[in-house]
């Protein structure tokens, strides 16, 4: 007998047949004697469709109204799922975010959960109901609806698991788990049995689209063990948990991110405060900078090179070209680049990981433009046309094809 939180993404409830499939998974879990809370996202592309509808009417719609609108997507899926579960002979009740006690701050469109008042959830569980909760939404202190940002239902599920001290939080999706690389693109990509929170966080940030990164942060903070698994194929998925509970692997995954622009600011004055003024200008405009490289000063000038998203590349150049402190500098924006990264907690204690990655790239004649490392990650910036070959080469070097 356990308390299990199960979350199903939009593709898992896209149509009536899929909703019935989810109802069967949930009912089976319940019939084994477990207490079950289910969190669901909006069906298929519903959220995108609602955004498109709003844009037709008002491209600058007030954010409060956008949240009021988007919350409707999840309202549809919870009621349909509760009805589906009833047909299988199990008692179910659907709850919107506010009914389930989700209190958030007031940042419409990107609200943070402040707390969950679990009284109603607990009361429904005590009545032996399967409780179906709308993901992605809550209520603020003005009693207005809020949403948590795209992909936010994962976070809703983890938050409920933490608040109720659930025994398990299962995230059902349309892939079978977390892989060492994108299995559609990389031959020999393997499904991982387990992965640490920190590794998952790096992979999520680097573009592996299985889990929303805020949900992984929260799972780590409250030690909620997650399982990522398929709603269509009933086989064990990938467990995300604490590092101390598992064997370290040198490399857990290889990722590629093509949404990168490389901005070079060449021939900058070699004076104090230049980097500060440059990057504060970007941060004032909410431009997030990823990798930064500065050359040694020579003849009183130096070069500063950094990466941002593709969209922000030209924006950054435009902003910086008016900055007095950069007078005389030359700007270049290269959007034909990609970032390839390896992630693994084992590299902390294993010398030679970087050189092994660089060797694999060298053997394929791939030139590295920038390198950045953290304790459990090494990223390189390369030409985007080399990205797929680079991922395969690096994957092959660390995770041999068997
Ligand atoms: N329906 C929302 C979205 O599409 C939330 C989610 O799917 O987690 O972003
Ligand atoms: Mg969705």
mmCIF file of C-alpha atoms and ligand atoms in Angstrom:
data_model
loop_
_atom_site.group_PDB
_atom_site.id
_atom_site.type_symbol
_atom_site.label_atom_id
_atom_site.label_comp_id
_atom_site.label_asym_id
_atom_site.label_seq_id
_atom_site.Cartn_x
_atom_site.Cartn_y
_atom_site.Cartn_z
ATOM 1 C CA UNK A 1 0.000 0.000 0.000
ATOM 2 C CA UNK A 2 1.595 3.219 -1.088
ATOM 3 C CA UNK A 3 0.733 6.767 -2.048
ATOM 4 C CA UNK A 4 1.612 7.224 -5.691
ATOM 5 C CA UNK A 5 1.551 10.418 -7.779
ATOM 6 C CA UNK A 6 1.268 9.777 -11.526
ATOM 7 C CA UNK A 7 1.659 12.553 -14.088
ATOM 8 C CA UNK A 8 0.592 12.307 -17.727
ATOM 9 C CA UNK A 9 1.719 14.805 -20.354
ATOM 10 C CA UNK A 10 -0.376 16.265 -23.155
ATOM 11 C CA UNK A 11 0.464 13.583 -25.713
ATOM 12 C CA UNK A 12 -0.567 10.838 -23.263
ATOM 13 C CA UNK A 13 -4.118 12.274 -23.074
ATOM 14 C CA UNK A 14 -4.331 13.651 -26.645
ATOM 15 C CA UNK A 15 -7.603 11.881 -27.585
ATOM 16 C CA UNK A 16 -10.371 9.675 -26.156
ATOM 17 C CA UNK A 17 -8.445 6.474 -26.752
ATOM 18 C CA UNK A 18 -5.362 7.822 -24.976
ATOM 19 C CA UNK A 19 -7.487 9.130 -22.087
ATOM 20 C CA UNK A 20 -8.937 5.609 -21.675
ATOM 21 C CA UNK A 21 -5.418 4.185 -21.763
ATOM 22 C CA UNK A 22 -4.399 6.533 -18.940
ATOM 23 C CA UNK A 23 -7.560 5.633 -17.020
ATOM 24 C CA UNK A 24 -6.543 1.968 -17.228
ATOM 25 C CA UNK A 25 -3.015 2.634 -15.908
ATOM 26 C CA UNK A 26 -4.386 4.705 -13.040
ATOM 27 C CA UNK A 27 -7.134 2.201 -12.156
ATOM 28 C CA UNK A 28 -4.702 -0.715 -12.151
ATOM 29 C CA UNK A 29 -2.474 1.170 -9.720
ATOM 30 C CA UNK A 30 -5.516 1.914 -7.542
ATOM 31 C CA UNK A 31 -6.840 -1.643 -7.642
ATOM 32 C CA UNK A 32 -3.522 -2.872 -6.254
ATOM 33 C CA UNK A 33 -4.502 -1.040 -3.063
ATOM 34 C CA UNK A 34 -2.582 2.210 -3.553
ATOM 35 C CA UNK A 35 -3.729 5.762 -2.953
ATOM 36 C CA UNK A 36 -3.407 7.559 -6.281
ATOM 37 C CA UNK A 37 -3.143 11.226 -7.202
ATOM 38 C CA UNK A 38 -3.005 11.895 -10.941
ATOM 39 C CA UNK A 39 -1.734 15.132 -12.472
ATOM 40 C CA UNK A 40 -2.519 15.834 -16.125
ATOM 41 C CA UNK A 41 -1.565 18.391 -18.766
ATOM 42 C CA UNK A 42 -3.816 19.810 -21.437
ATOM 43 C CA UNK A 43 -4.661 17.444 -24.303
ATOM 44 C CA UNK A 44 -2.173 17.380 -27.220
ATOM 45 C CA UNK A 45 -1.616 20.855 -28.657
ATOM 46 C CA UNK A 46 -4.427 22.487 -26.672
ATOM 47 C CA UNK A 47 -2.181 25.022 -24.932
ATOM 48 C CA UNK A 48 -0.597 26.093 -28.248
ATOM 49 C CA UNK A 49 -4.061 26.337 -29.827
ATOM 50 C CA UNK A 50 -5.335 28.532 -26.992
ATOM 51 C CA UNK A 51 -2.309 30.814 -27.346
ATOM 52 C CA UNK A 52 -2.991 31.075 -31.096
ATOM 53 C CA UNK A 53 -6.634 31.963 -30.429
ATOM 54 C CA UNK A 54 -5.569 34.752 -28.078
ATOM 55 C CA UNK A 55 -3.055 36.105 -30.592
ATOM 56 C CA UNK A 56 -5.755 36.377 -33.239
ATOM 57 C CA UNK A 57 -7.660 38.696 -30.942
ATOM 58 C CA UNK A 58 -4.971 40.537 -29.007
ATOM 59 C CA UNK A 59 -1.253 39.863 -29.528
ATOM 60 C CA UNK A 60 -0.517 41.843 -26.350
ATOM 61 C CA UNK A 61 -3.200 40.262 -24.217
ATOM 62 C CA UNK A 62 -2.986 41.031 -20.484
ATOM 63 C CA UNK A 63 -1.055 38.254 -18.783
ATOM 64 C CA UNK A 64 -3.815 37.706 -16.236
ATOM 65 C CA UNK A 65 -6.271 36.953 -19.043
ATOM 66 C CA UNK A 66 -3.768 34.624 -20.730
ATOM 67 C CA UNK A 67 -3.562 32.558 -17.536
ATOM 68 C CA UNK A 68 -7.318 32.578 -17.161
ATOM 69 C CA UNK A 69 -7.480 31.208 -20.723
ATOM 70 C CA UNK A 70 -4.650 28.662 -20.572
ATOM 71 C CA UNK A 71 -5.884 27.136 -17.312
ATOM 72 C CA UNK A 72 -8.908 25.921 -19.308
ATOM 73 C CA UNK A 73 -6.757 23.366 -21.169
ATOM 74 C CA UNK A 74 -6.062 21.339 -18.042
ATOM 75 C CA UNK A 75 -9.660 21.731 -16.871
ATOM 76 C CA UNK A 76 -10.766 19.753 -19.910
ATOM 77 C CA UNK A 77 -8.339 16.896 -19.363
ATOM 78 C CA UNK A 78 -9.024 16.391 -15.642
ATOM 79 C CA UNK A 79 -12.778 16.129 -16.050
ATOM 80 C CA UNK A 80 -12.478 13.786 -19.048
ATOM 81 C CA UNK A 81 -10.017 11.583 -17.207
ATOM 82 C CA UNK A 82 -12.196 11.425 -14.088
ATOM 83 C CA UNK A 83 -15.145 10.351 -16.285
ATOM 84 C CA UNK A 84 -12.966 7.736 -17.981
ATOM 85 C CA UNK A 85 -11.860 6.289 -14.638
ATOM 86 C CA UNK A 86 -15.506 6.034 -13.528
ATOM 87 C CA UNK A 87 -16.257 3.796 -16.518
ATOM 88 C CA UNK A 88 -13.671 1.344 -15.211
ATOM 89 C CA UNK A 89 -15.479 1.098 -11.893
ATOM 90 C CA UNK A 90 -13.149 3.212 -9.761
ATOM 91 C CA UNK A 91 -14.203 6.329 -7.830
ATOM 92 C CA UNK A 92 -12.515 9.490 -9.086
ATOM 93 C CA UNK A 93 -12.799 13.217 -8.529
ATOM 94 C CA UNK A 94 -11.156 15.994 -10.524
ATOM 95 C CA UNK A 95 -9.745 19.134 -8.892
ATOM 96 C CA UNK A 96 -8.519 22.370 -10.434
ATOM 97 C CA UNK A 97 -5.241 23.793 -9.118
ATOM 98 C CA UNK A 98 -6.957 26.048 -6.578
ATOM 99 C CA UNK A 99 -9.208 23.263 -5.356
ATOM 100 C CA UNK A 100 -6.129 21.136 -4.777
ATOM 101 C CA UNK A 101 -4.597 23.950 -2.690
ATOM 102 C CA UNK A 102 -1.913 25.278 -5.060
ATOM 103 C CA UNK A 103 -0.946 28.759 -3.838
ATOM 104 C CA UNK A 104 1.428 30.641 -6.108
ATOM 105 C CA UNK A 105 2.950 34.091 -6.409
ATOM 106 C CA UNK A 106 1.442 36.540 -8.894
ATOM 107 C CA UNK A 107 3.862 36.280 -11.811
ATOM 108 C CA UNK A 108 1.276 35.411 -14.452
ATOM 109 C CA UNK A 109 2.630 32.989 -17.035
ATOM 110 C CA UNK A 110 5.592 31.956 -14.874
ATOM 111 C CA UNK A 111 4.171 31.669 -11.372
ATOM 112 C CA UNK A 112 6.082 29.939 -8.593
ATOM 113 C CA UNK A 113 4.348 27.602 -6.174
ATOM 114 C CA UNK A 114 4.475 29.082 -2.652
ATOM 115 C CA UNK A 115 2.802 26.174 -0.898
ATOM 116 C CA UNK A 116 0.164 23.510 -1.259
ATOM 117 C CA UNK A 117 -2.591 23.291 1.314
ATOM 118 C CA UNK A 118 -3.252 19.579 1.088
ATOM 119 C CA UNK A 119 -6.478 19.368 3.142
ATOM 120 C CA UNK A 120 -8.802 18.737 0.227
ATOM 121 C CA UNK A 121 -6.410 16.284 -1.422
ATOM 122 C CA UNK A 122 -6.097 14.376 1.836
ATOM 123 C CA UNK A 123 -9.849 14.400 2.441
ATOM 124 C CA UNK A 124 -10.519 12.949 -1.025
ATOM 125 C CA UNK A 125 -7.870 10.285 -0.553
ATOM 126 C CA UNK A 126 -9.384 9.405 2.809
ATOM 127 C CA UNK A 127 -12.677 8.811 0.959
ATOM 128 C CA UNK A 128 -10.729 6.410 -1.294
ATOM 129 C CA UNK A 129 -11.110 8.578 -4.351
ATOM 130 C CA UNK A 130 -8.571 8.685 -7.127
ATOM 131 C CA UNK A 131 -7.796 12.408 -7.206
ATOM 132 C CA UNK A 132 -7.196 13.902 -10.652
ATOM 133 C CA UNK A 133 -5.492 17.294 -10.419
ATOM 134 C CA UNK A 134 -4.990 19.943 -13.112
ATOM 135 C CA UNK A 135 -1.270 20.509 -13.643
ATOM 136 C CA UNK A 136 0.332 23.821 -14.574
ATOM 137 C CA UNK A 137 -1.993 26.049 -12.524
ATOM 138 C CA UNK A 138 -2.633 27.607 -9.147
ATOM 139 C CA UNK A 139 -4.159 30.642 -7.512
ATOM 140 C CA UNK A 140 -2.538 33.831 -6.173
ATOM 141 C CA UNK A 141 -3.397 35.916 -3.143
ATOM 142 C CA UNK A 142 -5.916 37.935 -5.129
ATOM 143 C CA UNK A 143 -7.815 34.710 -5.878
ATOM 144 C CA UNK A 144 -6.810 34.942 -9.531
ATOM 145 C CA UNK A 145 -5.706 31.932 -11.582
ATOM 146 C CA UNK A 146 -2.029 31.646 -12.424
ATOM 147 C CA UNK A 147 -0.005 29.268 -14.612
ATOM 148 C CA UNK A 148 3.486 27.947 -13.952
ATOM 149 C CA UNK A 149 5.100 28.353 -17.390
ATOM 150 C CA UNK A 150 5.266 25.924 -20.314
ATOM 151 C CA UNK A 151 5.785 22.332 -19.277
ATOM 152 C CA UNK A 152 4.754 23.257 -15.740
ATOM 153 C CA UNK A 153 2.694 20.129 -15.015
ATOM 154 C CA UNK A 154 5.832 18.179 -14.140
ATOM 155 C CA UNK A 155 6.415 20.697 -11.361
ATOM 156 C CA UNK A 156 2.801 20.375 -10.177
ATOM 157 C CA UNK A 157 3.256 16.610 -9.843
ATOM 158 C CA UNK A 158 6.523 16.888 -7.928
ATOM 159 C CA UNK A 159 5.030 19.548 -5.650
ATOM 160 C CA UNK A 160 2.108 17.278 -4.758
ATOM 161 C CA UNK A 161 4.453 14.340 -4.167
ATOM 162 C CA UNK A 162 6.537 16.526 -1.830
ATOM 163 C CA UNK A 163 3.515 17.981 0.007
ATOM 164 C CA UNK A 164 1.913 14.568 0.577
ATOM 165 C CA UNK A 165 5.212 12.749 1.197
ATOM 166 C CA UNK A 166 4.267 10.342 -1.564
ATOM 167 C CA UNK A 167 6.180 7.086 -1.921
ATOM 168 C CA UNK A 168 6.623 7.529 -5.657
ATOM 169 C CA UNK A 169 6.247 10.158 -8.366
ATOM 170 C CA UNK A 170 5.883 8.665 -11.830
ATOM 171 C CA UNK A 171 6.128 10.948 -14.855
ATOM 172 C CA UNK A 172 4.487 9.202 -17.827
ATOM 173 C CA UNK A 173 5.378 10.495 -21.265
ATOM 174 C CA UNK A 174 5.669 9.402 -24.906
ATOM 175 C CA UNK A 175 9.258 8.137 -24.592
ATOM 176 C CA UNK A 176 10.402 5.173 -22.533
ATOM 177 C CA UNK A 177 12.746 7.083 -20.251
ATOM 178 C CA UNK A 178 15.892 9.190 -20.317
ATOM 179 C CA UNK A 179 18.437 8.169 -22.937
ATOM 180 C CA UNK A 180 22.202 8.653 -23.272
ATOM 181 C CA UNK A 181 21.432 10.641 -26.452
ATOM 182 C CA UNK A 182 18.419 11.271 -28.680
ATOM 183 C CA UNK A 183 17.496 7.692 -29.734
ATOM 184 C CA UNK A 184 15.943 8.913 -32.993
ATOM 185 C CA UNK A 185 19.253 10.440 -34.051
ATOM 186 C CA UNK A 186 22.061 8.502 -32.406
ATOM 187 C CA UNK A 187 22.590 4.848 -33.141
ATOM 188 C CA UNK A 188 23.355 2.925 -29.958
ATOM 189 C CA UNK A 189 21.677 5.450 -27.632
ATOM 190 C CA UNK A 190 20.707 3.555 -24.481
ATOM 191 C CA UNK A 191 17.948 4.014 -21.980
ATOM 192 C CA UNK A 192 19.343 4.848 -18.548
ATOM 193 C CA UNK A 193 18.172 2.820 -15.542
ATOM 194 C CA UNK A 194 18.945 5.729 -13.256
ATOM 195 C CA UNK A 195 20.348 9.246 -13.222
ATOM 196 C CA UNK A 196 21.137 11.769 -10.461
ATOM 197 C CA UNK A 197 19.150 14.961 -9.948
ATOM 198 C CA UNK A 198 22.164 17.061 -10.919
ATOM 199 C CA UNK A 199 22.793 15.119 -14.101
ATOM 200 C CA UNK A 200 19.109 15.301 -15.031
ATOM 201 C CA UNK A 201 19.123 19.027 -14.364
ATOM 202 C CA UNK A 202 22.074 19.513 -16.712
ATOM 203 C CA UNK A 203 20.448 17.352 -19.395
ATOM 204 C CA UNK A 204 17.112 19.169 -19.030
ATOM 205 C CA UNK A 205 18.852 22.546 -19.297
ATOM 206 C CA UNK A 206 20.927 21.367 -22.269
ATOM 207 C CA UNK A 207 17.865 20.481 -24.261
ATOM 208 C CA UNK A 208 16.832 16.903 -23.421
ATOM 209 C CA UNK A 209 13.085 17.468 -23.407
ATOM 210 C CA UNK A 210 11.893 14.779 -21.034
ATOM 211 C CA UNK A 211 11.469 16.750 -17.813
ATOM 212 C CA UNK A 212 10.964 20.396 -17.082
ATOM 213 C CA UNK A 213 14.044 21.625 -15.186
ATOM 214 C CA UNK A 214 12.150 23.371 -12.413
ATOM 215 C CA UNK A 215 10.512 20.063 -11.555
ATOM 216 C CA UNK A 216 13.920 18.415 -11.225
ATOM 217 C CA UNK A 217 15.146 21.240 -8.982
ATOM 218 C CA UNK A 218 12.125 20.755 -6.763
ATOM 219 C CA UNK A 219 12.489 16.969 -6.726
ATOM 220 C CA UNK A 220 16.084 17.401 -5.588
ATOM 221 C CA UNK A 221 15.157 19.922 -2.900
ATOM 222 C CA UNK A 222 12.510 17.666 -1.365
ATOM 223 C CA UNK A 223 14.179 14.321 -2.224
ATOM 224 C CA UNK A 224 11.244 13.160 -4.335
ATOM 225 C CA UNK A 225 12.303 10.111 -6.300
ATOM 226 C CA UNK A 226 11.043 10.369 -9.877
ATOM 227 C CA UNK A 227 10.451 7.722 -12.479
ATOM 228 C CA UNK A 228 10.189 8.756 -16.142
ATOM 229 C CA UNK A 229 8.323 6.110 -18.135
ATOM 230 C CA UNK A 230 6.128 5.518 -21.168
ATOM 231 C CA UNK A 231 2.333 5.677 -21.008
ATOM 232 C CA UNK A 232 2.144 3.420 -24.078
ATOM 233 C CA UNK A 233 4.658 0.704 -23.264
ATOM 234 C CA UNK A 234 4.469 -0.744 -19.732
ATOM 235 C CA UNK A 235 8.160 -1.345 -19.045
ATOM 236 C CA UNK A 236 10.390 0.169 -16.334
ATOM 237 C CA UNK A 237 11.634 3.672 -17.145
ATOM 238 C CA UNK A 238 14.453 5.798 -15.722
ATOM 239 C CA UNK A 239 14.729 6.633 -12.014
ATOM 240 C CA UNK A 240 15.934 10.117 -11.055
ATOM 241 C CA UNK A 241 17.341 10.158 -7.514
ATOM 242 C CA UNK A 242 20.126 11.127 -5.137
ATOM 243 C CA UNK A 243 23.739 10.553 -6.173
ATOM 244 C CA UNK A 244 24.564 8.701 -2.961
ATOM 245 C CA UNK A 245 22.079 5.998 -3.868
ATOM 246 C CA UNK A 246 23.679 4.971 -7.140
ATOM 247 C CA UNK A 247 26.811 4.041 -8.949
ATOM 248 C CA UNK A 248 28.632 6.906 -10.625
ATOM 249 C CA UNK A 249 28.882 6.693 -14.376
ATOM 250 C CA UNK A 250 31.549 8.609 -16.213
ATOM 251 C CA UNK A 251 29.111 9.900 -18.816
ATOM 252 C CA UNK A 252 25.359 9.737 -18.451
ATOM 253 C CA UNK A 253 24.466 11.529 -21.667
ATOM 254 C CA UNK A 254 25.461 13.543 -24.744
ATOM 255 C CA UNK A 255 23.311 16.457 -25.899
ATOM 256 C CA UNK A 256 23.127 18.913 -28.748
ATOM 257 C CA UNK A 257 21.649 22.392 -28.740
ATOM 258 C CA UNK A 258 21.349 24.271 -32.017
ATOM 259 C CA UNK A 259 19.675 27.295 -30.500
ATOM 260 C CA UNK A 260 22.970 29.119 -30.069
ATOM 261 C CA UNK A 261 24.485 32.345 -31.416
ATOM 262 C CA UNK A 262 28.128 33.208 -30.893
ATOM 263 C CA UNK A 263 28.702 36.942 -30.460
ATOM 264 C CA UNK A 264 32.263 38.278 -30.717
ATOM 265 C CA UNK A 265 33.194 41.747 -29.523
ATOM 266 C CA UNK A 266 36.688 42.295 -30.883
ATOM 267 C CA UNK A 267 39.241 44.938 -29.993
ATOM 268 C CA UNK A 268 37.677 46.123 -26.725
ATOM 269 C CA UNK A 269 39.655 48.540 -24.499
ATOM 270 C CA UNK A 270 41.622 46.576 -21.885
ATOM 271 C CA UNK A 271 40.245 48.587 -18.940
ATOM 272 C CA UNK A 272 38.421 47.719 -15.710
ATOM 273 C CA UNK A 273 34.613 47.736 -15.904
ATOM 274 C CA UNK A 274 34.254 46.825 -19.588
ATOM 275 C CA UNK A 275 32.919 43.308 -18.977
ATOM 276 C CA UNK A 276 30.678 44.633 -16.221
ATOM 277 C CA UNK A 277 29.098 47.279 -18.462
ATOM 278 C CA UNK A 278 28.744 44.923 -21.403
ATOM 279 C CA UNK A 279 26.994 42.145 -19.493
ATOM 280 C CA UNK A 280 24.877 44.427 -17.340
ATOM 281 C CA UNK A 281 23.493 45.979 -20.530
ATOM 282 C CA UNK A 282 22.446 42.497 -21.667
ATOM 283 C CA UNK A 283 20.984 41.524 -18.304
ATOM 284 C CA UNK A 284 18.932 44.725 -18.153
ATOM 285 C CA UNK A 285 17.217 43.474 -21.298
ATOM 286 C CA UNK A 286 16.819 39.986 -19.804
ATOM 287 C CA UNK A 287 19.236 38.418 -22.259
ATOM 288 C CA UNK A 288 20.642 35.276 -20.728
ATOM 289 C CA UNK A 289 24.316 34.660 -21.511
ATOM 290 C CA UNK A 290 25.636 31.114 -21.496
ATOM 291 C CA UNK A 291 29.376 30.676 -22.198
ATOM 292 C CA UNK A 292 31.766 33.636 -21.876
ATOM 293 C CA UNK A 293 35.356 33.799 -23.060
ATOM 294 C CA UNK A 294 37.733 36.740 -22.716
ATOM 295 C CA UNK A 295 41.178 36.852 -24.286
ATOM 296 C CA UNK A 296 44.327 38.146 -22.596
ATOM 297 C CA UNK A 297 44.820 41.858 -23.115
ATOM 298 C CA UNK A 298 47.412 42.766 -25.710
ATOM 299 C CA UNK A 299 48.331 46.271 -26.993
ATOM 300 C CA UNK A 300 45.647 47.615 -24.649
ATOM 301 C CA UNK A 301 42.844 45.704 -26.308
ATOM 302 C CA UNK A 302 41.158 42.369 -25.753
ATOM 303 C CA UNK A 303 38.297 40.312 -27.225
ATOM 304 C CA UNK A 304 35.139 39.192 -25.446
ATOM 305 C CA UNK A 305 33.149 36.324 -26.947
ATOM 306 C CA UNK A 306 29.904 34.897 -25.577
ATOM 307 C CA UNK A 307 26.904 32.777 -26.517
ATOM 308 C CA UNK A 308 23.192 33.545 -26.291
ATOM 309 C CA UNK A 309 20.115 32.021 -27.951
ATOM 310 C CA UNK A 310 19.896 32.399 -31.755
ATOM 311 C CA UNK A 311 17.101 34.927 -31.465
ATOM 312 C CA UNK A 312 19.100 37.054 -29.033
ATOM 313 C CA UNK A 313 22.323 37.137 -31.114
ATOM 314 C CA UNK A 314 21.394 40.085 -33.373
ATOM 315 C CA UNK A 315 19.549 41.763 -30.481
ATOM 316 C CA UNK A 316 22.712 41.662 -28.357
ATOM 317 C CA UNK A 317 24.826 43.148 -31.164
ATOM 318 C CA UNK A 318 22.340 45.955 -31.669
ATOM 319 C CA UNK A 319 22.233 46.764 -27.942
ATOM 320 C CA UNK A 320 26.007 46.716 -27.534
ATOM 321 C CA UNK A 321 26.895 48.726 -30.610
ATOM 322 C CA UNK A 322 25.580 51.900 -28.910
ATOM 323 C CA UNK A 323 27.493 51.266 -25.685
ATOM 324 C CA UNK A 324 30.104 54.074 -25.241
ATOM 325 C CA UNK A 325 32.550 51.818 -23.409
ATOM 326 C CA UNK A 326 32.749 49.565 -26.497
ATOM 327 C CA UNK A 327 33.631 52.419 -28.876
ATOM 328 C CA UNK A 328 35.898 51.185 -31.661
ATOM 329 C CA UNK A 329 35.093 47.502 -31.110
ATOM 330 C CA UNK A 330 34.084 45.235 -33.969
ATOM 331 C CA UNK A 331 30.994 43.005 -33.621
ATOM 332 C CA UNK A 332 30.429 39.630 -35.251
ATOM 333 C CA UNK A 333 27.380 37.417 -34.731
ATOM 334 C CA UNK A 334 27.605 33.808 -35.893
ATOM 335 C CA UNK A 335 24.350 31.848 -35.763
ATOM 336 C CA UNK A 336 25.680 28.761 -37.558
ATOM 337 C CA UNK A 337 26.968 27.177 -34.376
ATOM 338 C CA UNK A 338 25.821 24.480 -31.973
ATOM 339 C CA UNK A 339 26.657 23.365 -28.468
ATOM 340 C CA UNK A 340 27.510 19.726 -27.830
ATOM 341 C CA UNK A 341 27.828 18.621 -24.209
ATOM 342 C CA UNK A 342 28.606 15.574 -22.135
ATOM 343 C CA UNK A 343 27.119 15.168 -18.670
ATOM 344 C CA UNK A 344 28.187 12.741 -15.944
ATOM 345 C CA UNK A 345 28.877 12.892 -12.217
ATOM 346 C CA UNK A 346 31.769 10.456 -12.663
ATOM 347 C CA UNK A 347 33.931 12.995 -14.502
ATOM 348 C CA UNK A 348 34.522 14.859 -11.226
ATOM 349 C CA UNK A 349 36.901 12.162 -10.098
ATOM 350 C CA UNK A 350 38.085 10.895 -13.453
ATOM 351 C CA UNK A 351 40.972 12.668 -15.184
ATOM 352 C CA UNK A 352 41.129 12.605 -18.960
ATOM 353 C CA UNK A 353 37.415 12.993 -19.664
ATOM 354 C CA UNK A 354 37.853 16.288 -21.529
ATOM 355 C CA UNK A 355 40.761 15.022 -23.602
ATOM 356 C CA UNK A 356 38.769 11.928 -24.563
ATOM 357 C CA UNK A 357 35.939 14.140 -25.807
ATOM 358 C CA UNK A 358 38.327 16.408 -27.726
ATOM 359 C CA UNK A 359 40.072 13.385 -29.255
ATOM 360 C CA UNK A 360 36.764 12.062 -30.583
ATOM 361 C CA UNK A 361 36.124 15.443 -32.238
ATOM 362 C CA UNK A 362 39.674 15.711 -33.583
ATOM 363 C CA UNK A 363 39.401 12.258 -35.184
ATOM 364 C CA UNK A 364 36.410 13.520 -37.188
ATOM 365 C CA UNK A 365 38.208 16.766 -38.101
ATOM 366 C CA UNK A 366 35.749 18.861 -36.071
ATOM 367 C CA UNK A 367 37.073 22.206 -34.885
ATOM 368 C CA UNK A 368 36.235 23.488 -31.397
ATOM 369 C CA UNK A 369 35.470 27.208 -31.108
ATOM 370 C CA UNK A 370 34.808 27.463 -27.372
ATOM 371 C CA UNK A 371 34.959 25.158 -24.368
ATOM 372 C CA UNK A 372 33.194 25.427 -21.056
ATOM 373 C CA UNK A 373 33.226 23.048 -18.123
ATOM 374 C CA UNK A 374 31.482 22.538 -14.800
ATOM 375 C CA UNK A 375 31.961 19.752 -12.260
ATOM 376 C CA UNK A 376 29.703 17.363 -14.138
ATOM 377 C CA UNK A 377 29.522 18.827 -17.660
ATOM 378 C CA UNK A 378 31.788 19.707 -20.586
ATOM 379 C CA UNK A 379 30.370 21.755 -23.466
ATOM 380 C CA UNK A 380 31.946 22.743 -26.757
ATOM 381 C CA UNK A 381 30.781 25.208 -29.355
ATOM 382 C CA UNK A 382 31.298 23.976 -32.922
ATOM 383 C CA UNK A 383 29.963 24.669 -36.433
ATOM 384 C CA UNK A 384 26.323 23.639 -36.532
ATOM 385 C CA UNK A 385 26.833 21.504 -39.649
ATOM 386 C CA UNK A 386 29.167 19.308 -37.563
ATOM 387 C CA UNK A 387 26.752 18.882 -34.657
ATOM 388 C CA UNK A 388 25.169 15.519 -35.493
ATOM 389 C CA UNK A 389 28.510 13.940 -36.387
ATOM 390 C CA UNK A 390 29.993 15.341 -33.195
ATOM 391 C CA UNK A 391 27.258 13.859 -31.003
ATOM 392 C CA UNK A 392 27.705 10.416 -32.592
ATOM 393 C CA UNK A 393 31.492 10.551 -32.310
ATOM 394 C CA UNK A 394 31.446 11.607 -28.676
ATOM 395 C CA UNK A 395 28.675 9.140 -27.789
ATOM 396 C CA UNK A 396 30.641 6.360 -29.406
ATOM 397 C CA UNK A 397 33.787 7.243 -27.500
ATOM 398 C CA UNK A 398 32.128 7.108 -24.085
ATOM 399 C CA UNK A 399 29.205 4.734 -24.588
ATOM 400 C CA UNK A 400 30.392 2.118 -27.049
ATOM 401 C CA UNK A 401 27.815 0.604 -29.329
ATOM 402 C CA UNK A 402 27.262 -3.034 -28.339
HETATM 403 N N1 LIG B 1 -0.198 22.421 -20.905
HETATM 404 C C1 LIG B 1 0.975 23.137 -20.490
HETATM 405 C C2 LIG B 1 1.939 23.284 -21.646
HETATM 406 O O1 LIG B 1 1.669 22.781 -22.714
HETATM 407 C C3 LIG B 1 1.628 22.517 -19.302
HETATM 408 C C4 LIG B 1 2.292 21.184 -19.553
HETATM 409 O O2 LIG B 1 2.136 20.576 -20.597
HETATM 410 O O3 LIG B 1 3.001 20.719 -18.655
HETATM 411 O O4 LIG B 1 2.951 23.900 -21.497
HETATM 412 MG MG1 LIG B 2 1.622 20.430 -23.009
#
